[in-house]
Short mmCIF file of C-alpha atoms in Angstrom, two decimals:
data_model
loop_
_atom_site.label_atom_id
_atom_site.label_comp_id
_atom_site.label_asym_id
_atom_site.label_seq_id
_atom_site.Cartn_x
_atom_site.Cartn_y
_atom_site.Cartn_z
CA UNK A 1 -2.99 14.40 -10.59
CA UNK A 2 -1.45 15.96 -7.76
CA UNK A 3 -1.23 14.61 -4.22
CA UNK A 4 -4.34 15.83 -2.52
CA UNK A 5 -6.14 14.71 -5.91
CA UNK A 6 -4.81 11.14 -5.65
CA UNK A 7 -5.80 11.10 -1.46
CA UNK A 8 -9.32 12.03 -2.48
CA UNK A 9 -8.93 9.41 -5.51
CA UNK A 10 -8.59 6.34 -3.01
CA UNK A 11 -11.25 8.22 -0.23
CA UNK A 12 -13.58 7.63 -3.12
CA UNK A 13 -12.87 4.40 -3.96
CA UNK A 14 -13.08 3.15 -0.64
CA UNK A 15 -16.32 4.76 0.43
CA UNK A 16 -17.76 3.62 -3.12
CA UNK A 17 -16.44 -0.35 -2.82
CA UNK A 18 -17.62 -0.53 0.81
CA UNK A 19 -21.06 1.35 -0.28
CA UNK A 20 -21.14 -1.37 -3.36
CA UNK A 21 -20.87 -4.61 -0.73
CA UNK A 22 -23.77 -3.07 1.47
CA UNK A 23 -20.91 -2.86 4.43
CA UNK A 24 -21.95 0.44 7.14
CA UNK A 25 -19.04 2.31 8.06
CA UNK A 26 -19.64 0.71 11.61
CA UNK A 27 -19.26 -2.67 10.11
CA UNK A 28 -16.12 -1.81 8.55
CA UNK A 29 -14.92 -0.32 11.27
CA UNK A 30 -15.29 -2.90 13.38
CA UNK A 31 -13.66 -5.48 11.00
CA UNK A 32 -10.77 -3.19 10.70
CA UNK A 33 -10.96 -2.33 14.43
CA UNK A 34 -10.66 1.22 13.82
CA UNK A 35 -13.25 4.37 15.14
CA UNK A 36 -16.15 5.03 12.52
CA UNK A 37 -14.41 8.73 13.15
CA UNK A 38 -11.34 7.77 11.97
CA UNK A 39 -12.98 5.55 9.05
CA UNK A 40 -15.43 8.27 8.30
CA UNK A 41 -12.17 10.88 7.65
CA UNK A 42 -10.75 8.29 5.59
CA UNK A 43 -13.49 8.64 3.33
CA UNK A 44 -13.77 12.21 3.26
CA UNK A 45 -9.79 12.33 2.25
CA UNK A 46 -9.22 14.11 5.77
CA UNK A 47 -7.12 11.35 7.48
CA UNK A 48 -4.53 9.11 5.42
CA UNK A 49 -4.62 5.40 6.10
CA UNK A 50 -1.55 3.84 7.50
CA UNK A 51 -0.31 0.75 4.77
CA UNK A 52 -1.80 -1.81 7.46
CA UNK A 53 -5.28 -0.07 7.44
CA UNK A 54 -5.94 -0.04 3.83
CA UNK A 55 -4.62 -3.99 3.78
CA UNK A 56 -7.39 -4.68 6.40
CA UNK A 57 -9.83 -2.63 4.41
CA UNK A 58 -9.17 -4.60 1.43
CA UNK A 59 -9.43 -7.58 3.03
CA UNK A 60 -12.27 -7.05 4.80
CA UNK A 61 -14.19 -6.08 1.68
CA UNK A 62 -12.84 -8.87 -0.31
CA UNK A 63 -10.58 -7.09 -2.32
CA UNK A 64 -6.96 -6.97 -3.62
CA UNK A 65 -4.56 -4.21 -1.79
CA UNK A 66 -3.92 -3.55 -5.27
CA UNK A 67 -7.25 -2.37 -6.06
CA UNK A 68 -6.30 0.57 -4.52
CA UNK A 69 -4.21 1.94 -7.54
CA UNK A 70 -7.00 1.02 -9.78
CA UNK A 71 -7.31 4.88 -11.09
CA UNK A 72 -5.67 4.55 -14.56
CA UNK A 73 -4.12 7.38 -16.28
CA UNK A 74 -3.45 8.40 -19.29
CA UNK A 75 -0.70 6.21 -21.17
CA UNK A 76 1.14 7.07 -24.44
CA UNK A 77 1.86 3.19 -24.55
CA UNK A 78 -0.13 0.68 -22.65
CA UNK A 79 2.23 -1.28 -21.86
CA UNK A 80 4.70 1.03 -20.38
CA UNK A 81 3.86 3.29 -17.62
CA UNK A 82 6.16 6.64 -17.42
CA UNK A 83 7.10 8.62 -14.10
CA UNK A 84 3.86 11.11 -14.45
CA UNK A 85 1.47 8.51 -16.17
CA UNK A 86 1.85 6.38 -12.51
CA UNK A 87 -0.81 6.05 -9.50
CA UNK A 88 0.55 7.38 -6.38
CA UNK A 89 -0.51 6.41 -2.59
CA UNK A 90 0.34 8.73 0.64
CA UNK A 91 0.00 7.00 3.15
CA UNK A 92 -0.33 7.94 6.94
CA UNK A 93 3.09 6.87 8.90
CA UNK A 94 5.31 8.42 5.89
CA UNK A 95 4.98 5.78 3.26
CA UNK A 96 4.33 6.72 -0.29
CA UNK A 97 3.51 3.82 -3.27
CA UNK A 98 4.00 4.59 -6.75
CA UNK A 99 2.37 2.25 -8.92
CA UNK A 100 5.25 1.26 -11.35
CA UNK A 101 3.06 -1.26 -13.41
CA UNK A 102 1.46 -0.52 -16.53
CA UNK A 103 -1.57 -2.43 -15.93
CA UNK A 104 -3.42 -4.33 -13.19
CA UNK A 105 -4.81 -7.05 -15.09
CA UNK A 106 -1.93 -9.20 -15.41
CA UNK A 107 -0.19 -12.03 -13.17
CA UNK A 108 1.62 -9.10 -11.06
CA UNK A 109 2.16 -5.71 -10.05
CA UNK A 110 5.10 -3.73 -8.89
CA UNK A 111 5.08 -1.03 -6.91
CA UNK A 112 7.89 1.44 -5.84
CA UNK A 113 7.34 2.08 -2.05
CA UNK A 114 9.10 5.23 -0.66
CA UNK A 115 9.72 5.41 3.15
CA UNK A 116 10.77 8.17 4.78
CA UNK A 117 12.81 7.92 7.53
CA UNK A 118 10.91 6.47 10.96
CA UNK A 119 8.42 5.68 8.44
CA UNK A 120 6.07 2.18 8.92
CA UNK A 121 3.29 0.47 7.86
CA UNK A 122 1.59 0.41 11.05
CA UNK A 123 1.31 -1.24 14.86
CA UNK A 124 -0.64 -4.34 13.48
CA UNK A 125 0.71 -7.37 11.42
CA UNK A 126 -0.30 -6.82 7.43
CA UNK A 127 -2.29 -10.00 5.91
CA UNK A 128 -2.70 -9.27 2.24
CA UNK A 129 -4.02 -12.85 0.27
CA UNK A 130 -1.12 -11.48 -2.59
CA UNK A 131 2.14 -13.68 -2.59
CA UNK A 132 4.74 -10.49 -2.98
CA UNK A 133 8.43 -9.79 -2.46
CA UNK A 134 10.13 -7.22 -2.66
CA UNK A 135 13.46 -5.46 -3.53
CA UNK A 136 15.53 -2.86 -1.63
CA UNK A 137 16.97 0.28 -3.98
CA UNK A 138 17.89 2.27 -1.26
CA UNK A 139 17.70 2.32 2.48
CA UNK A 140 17.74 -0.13 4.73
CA UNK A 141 13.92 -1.88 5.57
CA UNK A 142 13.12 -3.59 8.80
CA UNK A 143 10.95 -6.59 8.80
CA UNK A 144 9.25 -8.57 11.52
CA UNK A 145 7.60 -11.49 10.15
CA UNK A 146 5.09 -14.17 11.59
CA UNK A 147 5.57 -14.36 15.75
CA UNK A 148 9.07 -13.92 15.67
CA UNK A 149 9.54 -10.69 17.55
CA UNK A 150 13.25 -10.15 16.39
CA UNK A 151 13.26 -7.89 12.63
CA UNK A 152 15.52 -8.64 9.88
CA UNK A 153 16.87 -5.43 8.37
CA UNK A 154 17.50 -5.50 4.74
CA UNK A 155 19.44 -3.12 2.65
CA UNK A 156 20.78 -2.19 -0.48
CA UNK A 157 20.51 -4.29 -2.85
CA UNK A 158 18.81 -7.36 -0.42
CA UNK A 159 15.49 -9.10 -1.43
CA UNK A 160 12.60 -10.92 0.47
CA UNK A 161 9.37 -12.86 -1.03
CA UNK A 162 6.30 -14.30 1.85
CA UNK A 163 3.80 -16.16 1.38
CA UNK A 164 0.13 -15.31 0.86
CA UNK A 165 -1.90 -14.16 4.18
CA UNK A 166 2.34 -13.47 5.60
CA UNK A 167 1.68 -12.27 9.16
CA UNK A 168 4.04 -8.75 8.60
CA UNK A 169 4.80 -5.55 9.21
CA UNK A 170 8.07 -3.23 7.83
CA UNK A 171 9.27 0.29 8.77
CA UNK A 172 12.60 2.34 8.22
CA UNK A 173 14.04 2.58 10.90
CA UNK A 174 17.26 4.87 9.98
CA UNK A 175 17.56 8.44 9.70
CA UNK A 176 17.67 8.22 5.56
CA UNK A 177 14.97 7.74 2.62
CA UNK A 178 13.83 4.32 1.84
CA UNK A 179 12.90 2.41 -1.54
CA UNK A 180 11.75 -0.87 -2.57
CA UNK A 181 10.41 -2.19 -5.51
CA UNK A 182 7.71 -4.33 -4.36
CA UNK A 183 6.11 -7.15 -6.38
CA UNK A 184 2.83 -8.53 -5.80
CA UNK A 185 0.69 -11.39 -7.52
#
C-alpha cells in the first residue's frame, strides 16, 4: 500500500468502529474534544490525526491504540513481518508508525515510530490503557510525563517503560530525524 492508501485505511476503520458502537460523530467529538469538522475530515482521509487524537479516539471507543494497525498484509511467514509486508501510520504533527510486529494477537506489539524533526504527538497528555516502553535508535525524544512540567530528553541508545493510563506526551525537539522502537502490551 502506499501512503495515501494506508491514511484512507485507518479513515475507514475509524468511521466503521465508531459507526459499529452506535457513537455520532458529535459524540465522538465531544469525547475527544475535537470539531465534528475536524473529526468528519478524519474520516474522509482529508485531515491526519495527531498521535494524541487517535489515543483519545481509541479510548473513547473502547479500543486498543493498536487497533489502529489492524490492516494485515500479506506475509511470506507469519511470524515475521518484512520492511514492505508492515502497516504504516502518518500521522498529523510529523510522526510516522511502522508496525514492526508480525501479529496483533499476542502479549505485545512493537512499533517503530519515526519523528521528524519538531515533530510531536500533540498539545494534550496521551492516556493509552497499554503498559509500553520504548527504545531510542536514533534521535534524541523529549518526554513530559504525569504533572511534572520539566521533559526528560532521551537519546541514543536510552529506554523508558510507564504505566498503563501514563499521563504523557513526547516530541523531537532537535533539528534531526527521530526513531524509537516502541513496545506496547
Amino acid at each position: 500500500m502506499d501512503k495515501q492508501d494506508e491514511i484512507e485505511g485507518l479513515a475507514i476503520l475509524i468511521r466503521d468502529l465508531r459507526k459499529h458502537k452506535n457513537v455520532t460523530l458529535g459524540d465522538l467529538a465531544g469525547r475527544i474534544d475535537r470539531s465534528v469538522g475536524f473529526l468528519s475530515q478524519v474520516e474522509r482521509g482529508i485531515s491526519r490525526p495527531t498521535v494524541a487524537d487517535l489515543t483519545a479516539i481509541s479510548e473513547a471507543l473502547g479500543v486498543p491504540t493498536t487497533y489502529f494497525y489492524s490492516l494485515s498484509k500479506p506475509r511470506e511467514t507469519p511470524w515475521v513481518t518484512r520492511p514492505g509486508e508492515r502497516r504504516t501510520l502518518y500521522y498529523a504533527g510529523g510522526i510516522t508508525d511502522v508496525l514492526a510486529s508480525p501479529t496483533m494477537s499476542g502479549g505485545f506489539s512493537m512499533l517503530e515510530s519515526h519523528l521528524a524533526p519538531g515533530a510531536t504527538s500533540g498539545e494534550g497528555h496521551l492516556d493509552d490503557s497499554s503498559e509500553q516502553g520504548g527504545f531510542v535508535l536514533e534521535g534524541e525524544l523529549t518526554l513530559w510525563y504525569g504533572d511534572d512540567d520539566a521533559p526528560v530528553t532521551l537519546y541514543r541508545n536510552d529506554s523508558f517503560q510507564l504505566p498503563p493510563h501514563a499521563q504523557f506526551r513526547y516530541a523531537n525537539l532537535s533539528d534531526k530525524p527521530t526513531r524509537v522502537l516502541w513496545v506496547f502490551t
